[in-house]
Coordinates of C-alpha atoms and ligand atoms in Angstrom, one line a residue:
X1 CA 60.1 86.7 46.4
X2 CA 59.1 88.0 49.8
X3 CA 60.0 91.6 50.6
X4 CA 62.2 90.6 53.5
X5 CA 65.1 88.7 52.0
X6 CA 65.1 91.1 49.1
X7 CA 65.6 93.9 51.4
X8 CA 68.4 92.1 53.2
X9 CA 70.4 91.7 50.0
X10 CA 69.9 95.3 49.1
X11 CA 67.9 94.5 45.8
X12 CA 65.0 96.2 44.2
X13 CA 62.7 93.9 42.1
X14 CA 63.5 93.7 38.4
X15 CA 60.4 95.7 37.6
X16 CA 61.3 98.4 40.1
X17 CA 64.8 98.6 38.6
X18 CA 63.4 99.1 35.1
X19 CA 61.1 101.8 36.3
X20 CA 63.8 103.6 38.3
X21 CA 66.3 103.4 35.4
X22 CA 63.8 104.7 32.9
X23 CA 62.7 107.4 35.2
X24 CA 66.2 108.6 35.6
X25 CA 66.7 108.7 31.7
X26 CA 63.4 110.6 31.4
X27 CA 64.5 113.1 34.1
X28 CA 67.8 113.7 32.2
X29 CA 66.1 114.1 28.8
X30 CA 63.6 116.6 30.3
X31 CA 66.5 118.4 31.8
X32 CA 68.3 118.6 28.5
X33 CA 65.3 119.9 26.7
X34 CA 64.5 122.5 29.3
X35 CA 68.0 123.6 30.3
X36 CA 68.4 126.6 28.1
X37 CA 65.1 128.0 29.4
X38 CA 66.1 127.6 33.0
X39 CA 68.1 130.1 35.0
X40 CA 71.8 129.5 34.7
X41 CA 72.2 129.4 38.5
X42 CA 69.8 129.0 41.4
X43 CA 71.3 128.8 44.8
X44 CA 70.0 128.3 48.2
X45 CA 71.8 129.6 51.2
X46 CA 72.9 127.1 53.9
X47 CA 70.1 127.9 56.3
X48 CA 67.4 127.2 53.7
X49 CA 69.1 123.9 52.4
X50 CA 69.8 122.7 55.9
X51 CA 66.2 123.2 57.0
X52 CA 65.0 121.2 54.0
X53 CA 67.5 118.4 54.0
X54 CA 68.4 117.8 57.6
X55 CA 66.8 114.7 58.9
X56 CA 67.7 111.8 61.3
X57 CA 69.7 108.9 59.9
X58 CA 66.9 106.8 58.2
X59 CA 66.4 103.6 59.9
X60 CA 63.6 102.6 57.6
X61 CA 63.7 102.9 53.8
X62 CA 61.4 105.1 51.8
X63 CA 60.2 104.4 48.3
X64 CA 62.8 105.3 45.8
X65 CA 60.6 107.9 43.9
X66 CA 60.6 110.0 46.9
X67 CA 64.3 110.0 47.3
X68 CA 64.6 110.8 43.6
X69 CA 62.1 113.6 43.8
X70 CA 64.1 115.1 46.8
X71 CA 67.3 114.9 44.8
X72 CA 65.6 116.6 41.9
X73 CA 64.1 119.4 43.9
X74 CA 66.8 120.1 46.4
X75 CA 70.0 119.1 44.7
X76 CA 69.4 119.8 40.9
X77 CA 67.4 122.9 41.5
X78 CA 69.9 124.4 43.8
X79 CA 73.0 123.8 41.6
X80 CA 74.6 126.2 39.1
X81 CA 74.0 124.7 35.7
X82 CA 77.6 124.3 34.5
X83 CA 76.5 122.8 31.3
X84 CA 73.9 125.5 30.5
X85 CA 74.7 127.2 27.1
X86 CA 74.9 130.6 28.8
X87 CA 77.1 129.5 31.7
X88 CA 80.4 131.3 31.0
X89 CA 81.9 131.4 34.5
X90 CA 85.0 129.6 35.7
X91 CA 85.4 126.6 33.3
X92 CA 81.9 125.4 32.0
X93 CA 81.6 121.7 32.0
X94 CA 79.5 120.6 29.1
X95 CA 79.2 116.8 29.2
X96 CA 77.7 114.5 26.5
X97 CA 75.1 111.8 26.8
X98 CA 77.2 109.0 25.4
X99 CA 79.7 109.4 28.2
X100 CA 77.0 109.6 30.8
X101 CA 75.7 106.3 29.7
X102 CA 79.2 104.9 29.7
X103 CA 79.7 106.1 33.2
X104 CA 76.5 104.2 34.2
X105 CA 77.8 101.1 32.5
X106 CA 81.1 101.4 34.4
X107 CA 79.2 101.7 37.6
X108 CA 76.6 99.1 36.8
X109 CA 79.1 96.4 35.8
X110 CA 81.4 97.7 38.6
X111 CA 84.5 96.9 36.4
X112 CA 87.6 96.7 38.5
X113 CA 90.2 98.4 36.3
X114 CA 93.3 98.1 38.5
X115 CA 94.8 94.7 37.6
X116 CA 95.2 93.3 34.0
X117 CA 94.2 89.7 35.1
X118 CA 90.9 90.9 36.6
X119 CA 89.8 93.0 33.6
X120 CA 92.1 92.8 30.6
X121 CA 89.5 94.4 28.3
X122 CA 89.1 97.5 30.5
X123 CA 92.9 97.7 30.9
X124 CA 93.3 97.5 27.2
X125 CA 90.7 100.1 26.5
X126 CA 92.3 102.6 29.0
X127 CA 95.7 102.0 27.4
X128 CA 94.2 102.5 23.9
X129 CA 92.5 105.6 24.9
X130 CA 95.6 107.0 26.5
X131 CA 97.4 106.2 23.3
X132 CA 94.9 108.1 21.3
X133 CA 95.5 111.0 23.6
X134 CA 99.2 110.6 23.2
X135 CA 98.8 110.9 19.4
X136 CA 96.5 113.9 19.7
X137 CA 99.1 115.7 21.7
X138 CA 102.0 114.6 19.5
X139 CA 103.8 112.7 22.2
X140 CA 106.2 109.8 21.1
X141 CA 105.2 106.1 21.0
X142 CA 106.9 105.4 24.3
X143 CA 104.6 107.8 26.1
X144 CA 102.0 106.6 28.4
X145 CA 99.5 107.6 31.1
X146 CA 96.7 106.9 33.4
X147 CA 93.1 108.1 34.0
X148 CA 92.7 110.1 37.2
X149 CA 89.9 112.0 38.9
X150 CA 90.7 115.4 37.3
X151 CA 93.2 118.2 36.6
X152 CA 94.3 118.3 40.3
X153 CA 95.1 114.7 40.4
X154 CA 96.7 114.7 37.0
X155 CA 99.1 117.5 38.0
X156 CA 99.9 115.8 41.2
X157 CA 100.5 112.4 39.6
X158 CA 102.8 114.0 36.9
X159 CA 104.7 116.1 39.4
X160 CA 105.3 113.0 41.6
X161 CA 106.8 111.4 38.6
X162 CA 108.9 114.4 37.9
X163 CA 110.1 114.4 41.5
X164 CA 111.0 110.7 41.2
X165 CA 112.8 111.0 37.9
X166 CA 114.7 114.1 38.6
X167 CA 115.4 114.1 42.4
X168 CA 115.3 110.4 43.4
X169 CA 113.7 111.3 46.6
X170 CA 116.0 114.0 47.8
X171 CA 114.0 117.2 48.0
X172 CA 116.5 119.5 49.6
X173 CA 117.4 122.6 47.6
X174 CA 115.3 121.5 44.7
X175 CA 113.5 124.2 42.8
X176 CA 110.7 124.3 40.2
X177 CA 109.6 127.2 38.2
X178 CA 106.3 128.6 36.8
X179 CA 104.4 131.9 36.3
X180 CA 102.2 133.7 38.7
X181 CA 99.3 132.5 36.5
X182 CA 99.8 128.8 37.4
X183 CA 96.6 127.1 38.6
X184 CA 96.6 126.6 42.4
X185 CA 96.3 122.8 41.9
X186 CA 100.0 123.0 40.9
X187 CA 101.0 124.8 44.1
X188 CA 98.9 122.6 46.2
X189 CA 100.4 119.5 44.4
X190 CA 103.9 120.6 45.2
X191 CA 103.0 121.2 48.8
X192 CA 101.5 117.7 49.1
X193 CA 104.6 116.3 47.6
X194 CA 106.7 117.9 50.4
X195 CA 108.0 121.0 48.7
X196 CA 108.3 124.2 50.7
X197 CA 106.5 127.2 49.2
X198 CA 109.8 128.8 48.1
X199 CA 110.8 125.6 46.2
X200 CA 108.2 126.7 43.6
X201 CA 109.3 130.0 42.2
X202 CA 106.4 131.9 40.6
X203 CA 107.8 134.4 38.2
X204 CA 105.8 137.5 37.3
X205 CA 104.1 136.8 34.0
X206 CA 104.8 138.9 30.9
X207 CA 102.4 141.4 29.3
X208 CA 100.4 138.5 27.9
X209 CA 100.3 136.6 31.1
X210 CA 102.8 134.1 29.9
X211 CA 105.9 132.7 31.7
X212 CA 108.8 134.9 30.5
X213 CA 111.7 133.2 29.1
X214 CA 114.6 135.6 29.9
X215 CA 113.7 136.0 33.7
X216 CA 113.3 132.3 33.9
X217 CA 116.7 131.6 32.4
X218 CA 118.2 134.1 34.8
X219 CA 116.5 132.6 37.8
X220 CA 117.8 129.1 36.9
X221 CA 121.3 130.4 36.6
X222 CA 121.1 132.4 39.9
X223 CA 119.7 129.3 41.7
X224 CA 122.4 127.1 40.4
X225 CA 125.1 129.7 41.4
X226 CA 123.5 129.7 44.9
X227 CA 123.8 125.9 45.2
X228 CA 120.2 125.1 44.5
X229 CA 119.1 122.3 42.3
X230 CA 116.6 123.4 39.7
X231 CA 114.7 120.3 38.4
X232 CA 111.4 121.3 36.8
X233 CA 109.6 123.9 34.8
X234 CA 105.9 124.0 35.0
X235 CA 104.0 125.6 32.1
X236 CA 100.4 126.3 31.3
X237 CA 98.7 125.2 28.1
X238 CA 95.9 127.7 28.6
X239 CA 95.6 129.4 31.9
X240 CA 92.3 129.5 33.8
X241 CA 92.4 133.3 34.0
X242 CA 93.0 134.3 30.4
X243 CA 93.7 131.2 28.4
X244 CA 97.3 132.2 28.0
X245 CA 99.7 129.6 26.6
X246 CA 103.2 129.6 27.9
X247 CA 105.9 129.5 25.1
X248 CA 106.1 125.7 25.0
X249 CA 108.5 125.2 22.2
X250 CA 111.0 127.7 23.8
X251 CA 110.6 126.2 27.2
X252 CA 111.2 122.8 25.7
X253 CA 114.4 124.0 24.2
X254 CA 115.5 125.6 27.5
X255 CA 114.5 122.4 29.5
X256 CA 116.7 120.3 27.1
X257 CA 119.6 122.6 27.5
X258 CA 119.2 122.9 31.3
X259 CA 118.2 119.2 31.8
X260 CA 115.0 120.2 33.4
X261 CA 111.7 118.3 33.4
X262 CA 109.0 120.1 31.5
X263 CA 105.6 119.6 33.0
X264 CA 102.6 121.2 31.2
X265 CA 99.3 121.9 32.9
X266 CA 96.9 121.4 30.1
X267 CA 94.0 120.6 32.3
X268 CA 91.9 123.2 30.5
X269 CA 93.6 123.9 27.1
X270 CA 95.3 120.8 25.9
X271 CA 92.3 119.5 23.9
X272 CA 92.6 122.6 21.7
X273 CA 95.4 120.8 19.9
X274 CA 92.5 119.2 17.9
X275 CA 91.9 122.5 16.2
X276 CA 94.0 124.4 13.7
X277 CA 94.1 127.6 15.9
X278 CA 94.7 125.6 19.1
X279 CA 97.4 123.6 17.5
X280 CA 99.2 126.7 16.4
X281 CA 99.0 128.1 20.0
X282 CA 100.2 124.9 21.5
X283 CA 103.2 124.5 19.4
X284 CA 105.7 122.4 21.2
X285 CA 103.1 120.5 23.3
X286 CA 104.5 117.2 22.0
X287 CA 107.9 117.9 23.6
X288 CA 106.8 118.0 27.2
X289 CA 108.0 115.4 29.8
X290 CA 104.5 115.2 31.3
X291 CA 101.1 116.6 30.7
X292 CA 98.0 117.0 32.9
X293 CA 94.7 116.9 31.1
X294 CA 91.0 117.3 32.3
X295 CA 88.8 115.6 29.8
X296 CA 85.8 116.7 31.9
X297 CA 86.5 120.4 30.6
X298 CA 87.1 120.7 26.9
X299 CA 86.6 117.0 25.9
X300 CA 83.0 117.1 27.2
X301 CA 83.2 114.3 29.7
X302 CA 81.1 114.0 32.9
X303 CA 82.9 115.2 35.9
X304 CA 86.0 113.2 37.0
X305 CA 87.9 112.4 34.0
X306 CA 91.5 113.6 34.2
X307 CA 94.5 112.1 32.5
X308 CA 98.2 112.2 33.5
X309 CA 100.5 111.6 30.5
X310 CA 104.3 111.0 30.7
X311 CA 106.8 111.0 27.9
X312 CA 108.5 107.8 29.0
X313 CA 105.8 105.5 30.5
X314 CA 108.3 103.5 32.4
X315 CA 108.4 106.4 35.0
X316 CA 104.9 105.6 36.1
X317 CA 105.5 102.2 37.6
X318 CA 109.0 103.4 38.8
X319 CA 107.1 106.0 40.8
X320 CA 104.1 104.2 42.0
X321 CA 104.5 100.4 41.9
X322 CA 104.5 98.5 45.1
X323 CA 104.4 94.6 45.5
X324 CA 102.6 93.6 48.7
X325 CA 102.3 89.7 49.4
X326 CA 98.6 89.6 48.9
X327 CA 99.0 90.8 45.4
X328 CA 102.0 88.6 44.4
X329 CA 99.7 86.4 42.1
X330 CA 98.6 89.3 39.9
X331 CA 102.2 90.4 38.9
X332 CA 102.4 90.3 35.2
X333 CA 105.2 90.9 32.6
X334 CA 105.6 92.3 29.1
X335 CA 102.9 94.4 27.4
X336 CA 100.3 93.8 29.9
X337 CA 99.6 96.7 32.3
X338 CA 98.3 96.8 35.9
X339 CA 96.9 100.3 36.2
X340 CA 97.3 100.1 40.0
X341 CA 101.0 100.5 39.3
X342 CA 100.5 103.6 37.3
X343 CA 99.2 106.0 39.9
X344 CA 98.0 106.3 43.5
X345 CA 94.8 104.3 43.2
X346 CA 94.3 100.6 43.7
X347 CA 90.7 100.1 43.2
X348 CA 89.7 102.4 40.4
X349 CA 86.8 103.5 38.4
X350 CA 86.8 102.6 34.8
X351 CA 87.0 106.3 33.6
X352 CA 88.5 105.6 30.3
X353 CA 85.3 104.0 29.1
X354 CA 83.4 107.2 28.8
X355 CA 86.1 108.9 26.7
X356 CA 86.6 105.9 24.6
X357 CA 83.0 105.5 23.9
X358 CA 82.4 109.1 23.0
X359 CA 85.5 109.2 20.6
X360 CA 84.0 106.1 18.9
X361 CA 80.4 107.2 18.7
X362 CA 81.0 110.9 17.6
X363 CA 84.4 110.6 15.9
X364 CA 87.3 112.8 16.3
X365 CA 86.1 115.3 13.6
X366 CA 82.9 116.1 15.4
X367 CA 84.9 116.6 18.6
X368 CA 87.4 118.9 16.9
X369 CA 84.4 121.0 15.6
X370 CA 82.9 121.2 19.0
X371 CA 86.1 122.5 20.3
X372 CA 86.5 124.9 17.5
X373 CA 83.0 126.3 18.3
X374 CA 84.5 127.6 21.6
X375 CA 87.1 129.6 19.7
X376 CA 84.4 131.1 17.4
X377 CA 82.1 132.0 20.2
X378 CA 84.8 133.7 22.2
X379 CA 85.9 135.6 19.2
X380 CA 82.3 136.7 18.5
X381 CA 82.0 137.9 22.1
X382 CA 85.1 140.0 21.8
X383 CA 83.9 141.6 18.6
X384 CA 80.5 142.4 20.1
X385 CA 81.9 143.7 23.3
X386 CA 84.2 146.0 21.3
X387 CA 81.2 147.2 19.3
X388 CA 79.4 148.4 22.3
X389 CA 82.1 150.9 22.9
X390 CA 81.7 150.7 26.7
X391 CA 84.0 147.7 27.4
X392 CA 87.7 147.6 27.4
X393 CA 89.1 144.1 26.1
X394 CA 91.7 143.3 28.7
X395 CA 92.9 140.1 27.0
X396 CA 91.5 139.2 23.6
X397 CA 89.8 135.8 22.9
X398 CA 92.4 133.0 23.2
X399 CA 91.6 129.3 23.8
X400 CA 88.0 130.4 24.1
X401 CA 88.5 132.7 27.0
X402 CA 88.4 136.5 27.2
X403 CA 88.6 139.1 29.9
X404 CA 87.2 142.6 29.9
X405 CA 86.4 145.6 32.0
X406 CA 83.5 148.2 31.9
X407 CA 84.5 151.7 31.0
X408 CA 82.3 154.2 32.5
X409 CA 81.6 157.3 30.4
X410 CA 83.6 159.5 32.7
X411 CA 86.7 157.2 32.6
X412 CA 86.7 156.8 36.4
X413 CA 88.8 153.8 37.2
X414 CA 87.3 153.3 40.8
X415 CA 83.9 153.3 39.3
X416 CA 84.9 150.8 36.7
X417 CA 86.1 148.6 39.5
X418 CA 82.9 148.7 41.3
X419 CA 80.7 148.1 38.2
X420 CA 82.9 145.2 37.2
X421 CA 82.9 143.7 40.7
X422 CA 79.1 144.1 41.2
X423 CA 78.1 142.8 37.8
X424 CA 78.7 139.0 38.8
X425 CA 76.0 139.3 41.5
X426 CA 73.6 141.1 39.2
X427 CA 74.0 138.4 36.6
X428 CA 73.3 135.8 39.3
X429 CA 70.2 137.7 40.4
X430 CA 69.0 137.9 36.7
X431 CA 69.7 134.3 35.9
X432 CA 69.8 134.6 32.0
X433 CA 73.5 134.1 31.8
X434 CA 76.4 133.9 34.1
X435 CA 80.0 135.1 33.7
X436 CA 82.5 135.3 36.5
X437 CA 85.1 137.8 37.6
X438 CA 88.7 137.5 38.3
X439 CA 91.6 139.8 38.9
X440 CA 94.5 140.7 36.5
X441 CA 97.4 142.8 37.9
X442 CA 95.3 143.7 40.9
X443 CA 92.3 145.0 38.9
X444 CA 88.9 143.3 38.8
X445 CA 87.9 142.1 35.3
X446 CA 85.0 140.1 33.9
X447 CA 85.8 136.9 32.2
X448 CA 84.0 134.6 29.8
X449 CA 84.9 131.0 29.0
X450 CA 83.1 129.8 25.8
X451 CA 84.0 126.1 25.6
X452 CA 80.4 124.8 25.7
X453 CA 79.6 123.7 22.1
X454 CA 76.0 124.1 22.6
X455 CA 76.2 127.9 23.0
X456 CA 74.8 129.6 20.1
X457 CA 75.8 133.1 18.5
X458 CA 72.5 134.3 19.8
X459 CA 73.3 133.1 23.3
X460 CA 76.6 135.1 22.9
X461 CA 74.8 138.2 21.5
X462 CA 72.0 138.3 24.2
X463 CA 74.6 137.7 27.1
X464 CA 76.6 140.8 25.9
X465 CA 73.4 142.9 25.7
X466 CA 72.5 141.8 29.2
X467 CA 75.9 142.6 30.6
X468 CA 76.0 146.0 28.9
X469 CA 72.5 146.9 30.3
X470 CA 73.2 145.6 33.8
X471 CA 76.6 147.4 33.9
X472 CA 75.0 150.6 32.7
X473 CA 72.4 150.4 35.4
X474 CA 75.1 149.8 38.1
X475 CA 77.0 152.8 36.6
X476 CA 74.0 155.0 37.0
X477 CA 73.3 153.7 40.6
X478 CA 77.0 154.3 41.7
X479 CA 76.7 157.9 40.4
X480 CA 78.6 157.6 37.1
X481 CA 78.0 161.0 35.9
X482 CA 79.2 163.6 36.2
X483 CA 82.9 162.7 36.5
X484 CA 84.0 162.0 40.1
X485 CA 87.6 162.8 41.2
Ligands
PLP501 C1 90.5 123.1 36.3 C2 92.0 123.2 36.2 C3 92.8 122.5 37.1 C4 92.2 121.6 38.1 O1 91.4 120.5 37.6 P1 90.3 119.8 38.5 O2 89.7 118.8 37.5 O3 89.3 120.9 38.8 O4 90.8 119.2 39.6 C5 94.1 122.6 37.0 N1 94.7 123.4 36.0 C6 93.9 124.1 35.2 C7 94.6 125.1 34.1 C8 92.5 124.1 35.2 O5 91.8 124.8 34.4

């Protein structure tokens, strides 16, 4: 084959494709081997990256090894390693190789998973995988769902269903309720769906950062008395800040009495239902009307794997189905499912494949153990922090998350604030481990999320030692002793 027509059809030679593919696998394997020895985060600023990467739109192609090398140097090496065993910031994203390969297969075969008739096998796998999730979370047989890009899209999809089911298109005076700990994806979703900010009532959370029942009941009654239309309670199954789980069973009771939709943001925490402790914490999860899940968090999938689940799957097509004339011939009946009718995408990636394949290859027991490891690591971190005597535990380990605050020897709160705030930057500079900060009740705190199953007890121990050392150095720098006023 001459080079010219090949280029026109955007093809590499078979030999080149093999070489390219194997090179990519080797790169990944080297990365997995080396990951724990590399800094957790290496970042370049905009000027530095722009200087390296900016170039004119390429008229002529370049050999693929050069493009690959550039990706490795400038993209991989300037990214936070969110799957590093000592990355404890935000929500760590530890994926697995089986799912990485499954993603490559979905892209390589370019399976169109929107219409039953064009890919019944893929549709059936998505439906089956959704059903496995339904069983894990204890939802009834008539529940269903759809794979989406992530937690934000899952919350948006589920809330669109709640709006349809409860309000039939009339948004006026409608009110939804959540705690002040709700993820911003929910507030943004409500805004996109056309609700004004005051139509999402964010109630102050209780001492354990949960949605408080009595004030919620009162707010609903007051709103009804004022002629408003309460329609939905949005609860968290593991908040991003502290891992707090709202009282799901009590909320389900309340919603049943008040005829409200119960939506649960389980983007982070829902998979914990696969462990004994998590299952206890998530009691009532099976009673929700809809549930948002992020399988790229605690189910170890590569990024972009969310799922929206609804208790009565008929509400998905009622919310999303359209029948344009150019798609009349793909209409189907009975048990066959067109996934384009279940959410906002027509052409969709075959995201279910990765979760399905990893469930099959590892089995649910291994996945449960991997999730349980997160609980154990967070509990170990809490114990070790307490032992140092210089950290205050603000919220204990729950759902693999804990928050804490440095306690200077002189007890000065302003100094504690400064040390806690500056610690994140010091950890980034050091590169050995990374935890992020957040604010609780207006106070800066440190936070560790320990859901990476490849984190070892030694990683936890050395990370706590490092944080304690860096914090003590900051305390000395900021003039910790003697006591300031
Ligand atoms: C991460 C997260 C989200 C948003 O999910 P994305 O996949 O990042 O869009 C929503 N809610 C909670 C509780 C989360 O932890």
